[in-house]
Short mmCIF file of C-alpha atoms and ligand atoms in Angstrom, two decimals:
data_model
loop_
_atom_site.label_atom_id
_atom_site.label_comp_id
_atom_site.label_asym_id
_atom_site.label_seq_id
_atom_site.Cartn_x
_atom_site.Cartn_y
_atom_site.Cartn_z
CA UNK A 1 -20.23 9.45 12.55
CA UNK A 2 -19.28 5.98 13.95
CA UNK A 3 -16.46 4.15 12.20
CA UNK A 4 -17.65 1.42 9.87
CA UNK A 5 -17.26 -2.04 11.45
CA UNK A 6 -15.33 -4.68 9.52
CA UNK A 7 -13.70 -8.08 10.02
CA UNK A 8 -10.15 -7.73 11.28
CA UNK A 9 -8.87 -9.99 8.49
CA UNK A 10 -10.35 -11.44 5.34
CA UNK A 11 -9.00 -14.53 3.58
CA UNK A 12 -7.41 -13.18 0.39
CA UNK A 13 -7.41 -16.67 -1.16
CA UNK A 14 -11.19 -17.13 -0.99
CA UNK A 15 -13.11 -17.01 -4.30
CA UNK A 16 -14.68 -13.62 -3.56
CA UNK A 17 -11.27 -11.95 -3.28
CA UNK A 18 -9.96 -13.65 -6.40
CA UNK A 19 -12.37 -11.69 -8.57
CA UNK A 20 -10.68 -9.44 -11.10
CA UNK A 21 -11.19 -5.71 -10.44
CA UNK A 22 -11.79 -3.13 -13.16
CA UNK A 23 -8.76 -0.99 -14.06
CA UNK A 24 -8.85 2.41 -12.41
CA UNK A 25 -9.85 5.16 -14.81
CA UNK A 26 -7.50 7.88 -13.71
CA UNK A 27 -9.24 10.62 -15.69
CA UNK A 28 -12.43 9.87 -13.72
CA UNK A 29 -11.01 9.60 -10.23
CA UNK A 30 -8.49 12.46 -10.22
CA UNK A 31 -9.06 16.09 -11.21
CA UNK A 32 -5.58 16.22 -12.74
CA UNK A 33 -4.44 12.71 -13.72
CA UNK A 34 -1.07 14.12 -14.81
CA UNK A 35 0.13 14.75 -11.25
CA UNK A 36 2.76 12.39 -9.80
CA UNK A 37 1.16 9.32 -8.24
CA UNK A 38 1.66 7.96 -4.71
CA UNK A 39 0.24 4.46 -4.16
CA UNK A 40 -0.42 3.14 -0.62
CA UNK A 41 -1.09 -0.62 -0.59
CA UNK A 42 -3.09 -2.04 2.31
CA UNK A 43 -4.31 1.42 3.32
CA UNK A 44 -7.06 0.23 5.74
CA UNK A 45 -9.20 3.30 6.63
CA UNK A 46 -6.96 5.50 4.49
CA UNK A 47 -6.28 8.17 7.10
CA UNK A 48 -2.58 8.39 6.16
CA UNK A 49 -3.47 9.28 2.57
CA UNK A 50 -6.26 11.61 3.66
CA UNK A 51 -3.73 13.78 5.48
CA UNK A 52 -1.11 13.42 2.75
CA UNK A 53 -3.63 14.57 0.10
CA UNK A 54 -4.41 17.66 2.19
CA UNK A 55 -0.79 18.72 2.64
CA UNK A 56 0.50 17.70 -0.82
CA UNK A 57 -1.96 19.06 -3.42
CA UNK A 58 0.65 18.60 -6.16
CA UNK A 59 0.37 14.80 -5.93
CA UNK A 60 -2.35 12.25 -6.61
CA UNK A 61 -2.87 9.61 -3.91
CA UNK A 62 -4.32 6.16 -4.49
CA UNK A 63 -5.05 3.71 -1.68
CA UNK A 64 -5.65 0.00 -2.29
CA UNK A 65 -7.46 -2.08 0.31
CA UNK A 66 -9.06 -5.54 0.40
CA UNK A 67 -11.83 -4.70 2.93
CA UNK A 68 -14.45 -3.05 0.74
CA UNK A 69 -16.46 -1.22 3.46
CA UNK A 70 -13.30 0.67 4.45
CA UNK A 71 -12.78 1.73 0.84
CA UNK A 72 -16.35 3.00 0.53
CA UNK A 73 -16.08 4.94 3.77
CA UNK A 74 -12.69 6.43 2.82
CA UNK A 75 -14.00 7.57 -0.59
CA UNK A 76 -17.01 9.14 1.11
CA UNK A 77 -14.74 11.10 3.45
CA UNK A 78 -12.46 12.18 0.56
CA UNK A 79 -15.53 13.52 -1.30
CA UNK A 80 -16.79 15.33 1.81
CA UNK A 81 -13.37 16.96 2.16
CA UNK A 82 -13.38 17.95 -1.54
CA UNK A 83 -10.09 16.18 -2.14
CA UNK A 84 -9.85 15.61 -5.88
CA UNK A 85 -6.31 14.22 -5.67
CA UNK A 86 -7.35 11.23 -3.53
CA UNK A 87 -9.01 7.93 -4.40
CA UNK A 88 -9.33 4.50 -2.81
CA UNK A 89 -9.80 1.23 -4.69
CA UNK A 90 -11.13 -2.10 -3.46
CA UNK A 91 -8.86 -4.88 -4.70
CA UNK A 92 -6.82 -7.83 -3.59
CA UNK A 93 -3.38 -6.39 -4.27
CA UNK A 94 -1.60 -9.75 -4.09
CA UNK A 95 -3.31 -10.85 -7.32
CA UNK A 96 -4.54 -7.77 -9.12
CA UNK A 97 -2.27 -4.75 -8.78
CA UNK A 98 -1.20 -4.99 -12.43
CA UNK A 99 -4.83 -5.02 -13.63
CA UNK A 100 -5.84 -2.19 -11.31
CA UNK A 101 -2.95 -0.05 -12.60
CA UNK A 102 -3.17 -1.03 -16.25
CA UNK A 103 -3.95 2.60 -17.22
CA UNK A 104 -0.74 3.79 -15.55
CA UNK A 105 2.04 3.88 -18.15
CA UNK A 106 5.03 1.72 -17.18
CA UNK A 107 7.81 3.72 -15.56
CA UNK A 108 5.67 6.58 -14.23
CA UNK A 109 4.69 5.69 -10.65
CA UNK A 110 6.62 7.97 -8.30
CA UNK A 111 5.98 6.63 -4.80
CA UNK A 112 4.74 3.40 -3.22
CA UNK A 113 4.15 2.81 0.47
CA UNK A 114 3.44 -0.54 2.15
CA UNK A 115 2.98 -0.02 5.86
CA UNK A 116 2.34 -2.71 8.45
CA UNK A 117 0.86 -5.28 6.04
CA UNK A 118 -1.01 -8.10 7.79
CA UNK A 119 1.44 -10.72 8.93
CA UNK A 120 -0.42 -14.02 8.70
CA UNK A 121 2.19 -15.36 11.13
CA UNK A 122 1.50 -19.08 10.85
CA UNK A 123 3.44 -21.15 8.35
CA UNK A 124 0.21 -22.58 6.94
CA UNK A 125 -0.86 -19.00 6.08
CA UNK A 126 2.28 -17.91 4.20
CA UNK A 127 0.34 -17.81 0.93
CA UNK A 128 -2.06 -15.24 2.38
CA UNK A 129 0.67 -12.62 2.83
CA UNK A 130 0.04 -9.60 0.64
CA UNK A 131 3.62 -8.84 -0.31
CA UNK A 132 4.59 -11.59 -2.73
CA UNK A 133 6.76 -11.72 -5.86
CA UNK A 134 3.85 -10.86 -8.17
CA UNK A 135 3.08 -7.71 -6.17
CA UNK A 136 6.73 -6.64 -6.15
CA UNK A 137 7.06 -7.24 -9.92
CA UNK A 138 3.88 -5.24 -10.61
CA UNK A 139 5.23 -2.33 -8.56
CA UNK A 140 8.67 -2.35 -10.17
CA UNK A 141 7.25 -2.32 -13.73
CA UNK A 142 5.16 0.76 -13.01
CA UNK A 143 7.80 2.59 -10.97
CA UNK A 144 9.56 5.57 -12.57
CA UNK A 145 13.35 5.82 -12.61
CA UNK A 146 14.21 7.31 -9.19
CA UNK A 147 10.69 6.31 -8.06
CA UNK A 148 10.72 5.20 -4.41
CA UNK A 149 9.20 2.48 -2.25
CA UNK A 150 8.83 2.97 1.50
CA UNK A 151 8.25 -0.11 3.65
CA UNK A 152 7.63 -0.36 7.37
CA UNK A 153 6.40 -3.00 9.78
CA UNK A 154 6.73 -3.93 13.44
CA UNK A 155 7.14 -7.65 12.71
CA UNK A 156 10.87 -8.35 12.36
CA UNK A 157 10.74 -11.64 10.43
CA UNK A 158 8.13 -10.22 8.09
CA UNK A 159 10.25 -7.11 7.52
CA UNK A 160 13.17 -9.27 6.38
CA UNK A 161 10.90 -11.33 4.14
CA UNK A 162 9.52 -8.21 2.46
CA UNK A 163 12.89 -6.45 2.18
CA UNK A 164 14.38 -9.59 0.60
CA UNK A 165 11.67 -9.68 -2.05
CA UNK A 166 12.70 -6.18 -3.14
CA UNK A 167 16.44 -6.93 -2.77
CA UNK A 168 16.08 -9.72 -5.31
CA UNK A 169 15.30 -7.12 -7.94
CA UNK A 170 18.36 -5.63 -9.60
CA UNK A 171 16.66 -2.43 -10.77
CA UNK A 172 16.18 -1.12 -7.22
CA UNK A 173 18.75 -0.03 -4.67
CA UNK A 174 18.29 -0.23 -0.92
CA UNK A 175 18.42 2.91 1.23
CA UNK A 176 18.85 2.73 5.01
CA UNK A 177 16.45 4.88 7.02
CA UNK A 178 15.56 5.00 10.68
CA UNK A 179 12.49 7.23 10.55
CA UNK A 180 9.33 7.64 8.55
CA UNK A 181 10.22 10.16 5.79
CA UNK A 182 6.65 11.54 5.65
CA UNK A 183 5.05 14.18 7.84
CA UNK A 184 2.18 11.78 8.53
CA UNK A 185 2.16 8.50 10.47
CA UNK A 186 -0.28 5.66 9.82
CA UNK A 187 -2.77 4.55 12.45
CA UNK A 188 -0.84 1.34 13.05
CA UNK A 189 2.45 3.22 13.28
CA UNK A 190 1.08 5.48 16.01
CA UNK A 191 -0.26 2.47 17.94
CA UNK A 192 3.07 0.60 17.73
CA UNK A 193 5.14 3.65 18.69
CA UNK A 194 2.82 4.42 21.60
CA UNK A 195 3.64 0.97 22.98
CA UNK A 196 7.36 1.72 22.59
CA UNK A 197 7.83 -1.18 20.19
CA UNK A 198 10.42 -1.13 17.36
CA UNK A 199 9.52 -0.44 13.74
CA UNK A 200 11.61 -1.87 10.88
CA UNK A 201 11.84 0.48 7.90
CA UNK A 202 13.51 0.51 4.51
CA UNK A 203 13.45 2.54 1.35
CA UNK A 204 14.16 1.30 -2.16
CA UNK A 205 14.75 3.44 -5.24
CA UNK A 206 14.52 2.42 -8.87
CA UNK A 207 17.83 2.89 -10.63
CA UNK A 208 16.95 1.68 -14.13
CA UNK A 209 18.16 -1.37 -16.06
CA UNK A 210 21.43 0.10 -17.28
CA UNK A 211 22.93 0.72 -13.83
C1 LIG B 1 -2.33 -3.94 9.73
S1 LIG B 1 -3.24 -3.08 8.55
C2 LIG B 1 -2.26 -1.62 8.33
C3 LIG B 1 -3.03 -0.50 7.73
C4 LIG B 1 -2.27 0.79 7.46
N1 LIG B 1 -1.32 0.62 6.38
C5 LIG B 1 -1.56 1.27 8.70
O1 LIG B 1 -0.32 1.22 8.72
O2 LIG B 1 -2.25 1.72 9.64
C6 LIG B 1 -2.95 -3.95 7.00
C7 LIG B 1 -3.98 -3.64 5.94
O3 LIG B 1 -3.66 -4.34 4.73
C8 LIG B 1 -4.87 -4.84 4.18
N2 LIG B 1 -4.57 -5.98 3.29
C9 LIG B 1 -4.14 -7.20 3.68
N3 LIG B 1 -4.00 -8.01 2.62
C10 LIG B 1 -4.37 -7.28 1.53
C11 LIG B 1 -4.43 -7.56 0.14
N4 LIG B 1 -4.12 -8.78 -0.34
N5 LIG B 1 -4.81 -6.58 -0.71
C12 LIG B 1 -5.13 -5.33 -0.23
N6 LIG B 1 -5.11 -5.01 1.08
C13 LIG B 1 -4.73 -5.97 1.96
C14 LIG B 1 -5.68 -5.24 5.40
O4 LIG B 1 -7.06 -5.39 5.12
C15 LIG B 1 -5.37 -4.08 6.34
O5 LIG B 1 -6.27 -3.02 6.17
#
């Protein structure tokens, strides 16, 4: 089946993408909502999570993506593959991650990945960047103690900007890594590595308020 065609970028500040999503009903979308949760933000076609869900049946995987046709296609493929530990949600994560995850008890999210988020290079587009303080705060609230965040991008200045947003938070500690810790690479990661270009990666782990 041909891949669904979509715009390369959508403006996340336009009124359509400011609409509030419904909270995800975990008991409806996962066969066992009690499994540890891995959230991938800006998942595009969701192929990374598709493979992760196949090889890690003891986890639930949730992808969030702003381009709705990609979400519909990814959910169709997950259903065809009978993967009941995988779901994709259409939402603008820069505004609505907290609403989307409002059924997730605080302090229970085990893993978050943000991989090659769109750069919006120009200064006039800074406000369109997905990883902002609100997104980071929403992640940290939901993250379990020892819960981890994995970040990677090929854009050096954007990597520093994103890493700094997490560094500003005292309940996470930074972990140096030089490779993707997962068995699966994202589509963008493969494309960047095939060109021999560098990838900037970092892990953060929640250490709790008392540390
Ligand atoms: C360059 S792609 C990378 C996709 C995938 N993570 C990978 O590594 O192959 C970035 C993705 O983030 C999505 N995205 C950008 N801003 C977003 C937002 N505010 N909320 C949700 N998704 C967003 C884009 O639509 C796009 O699919």
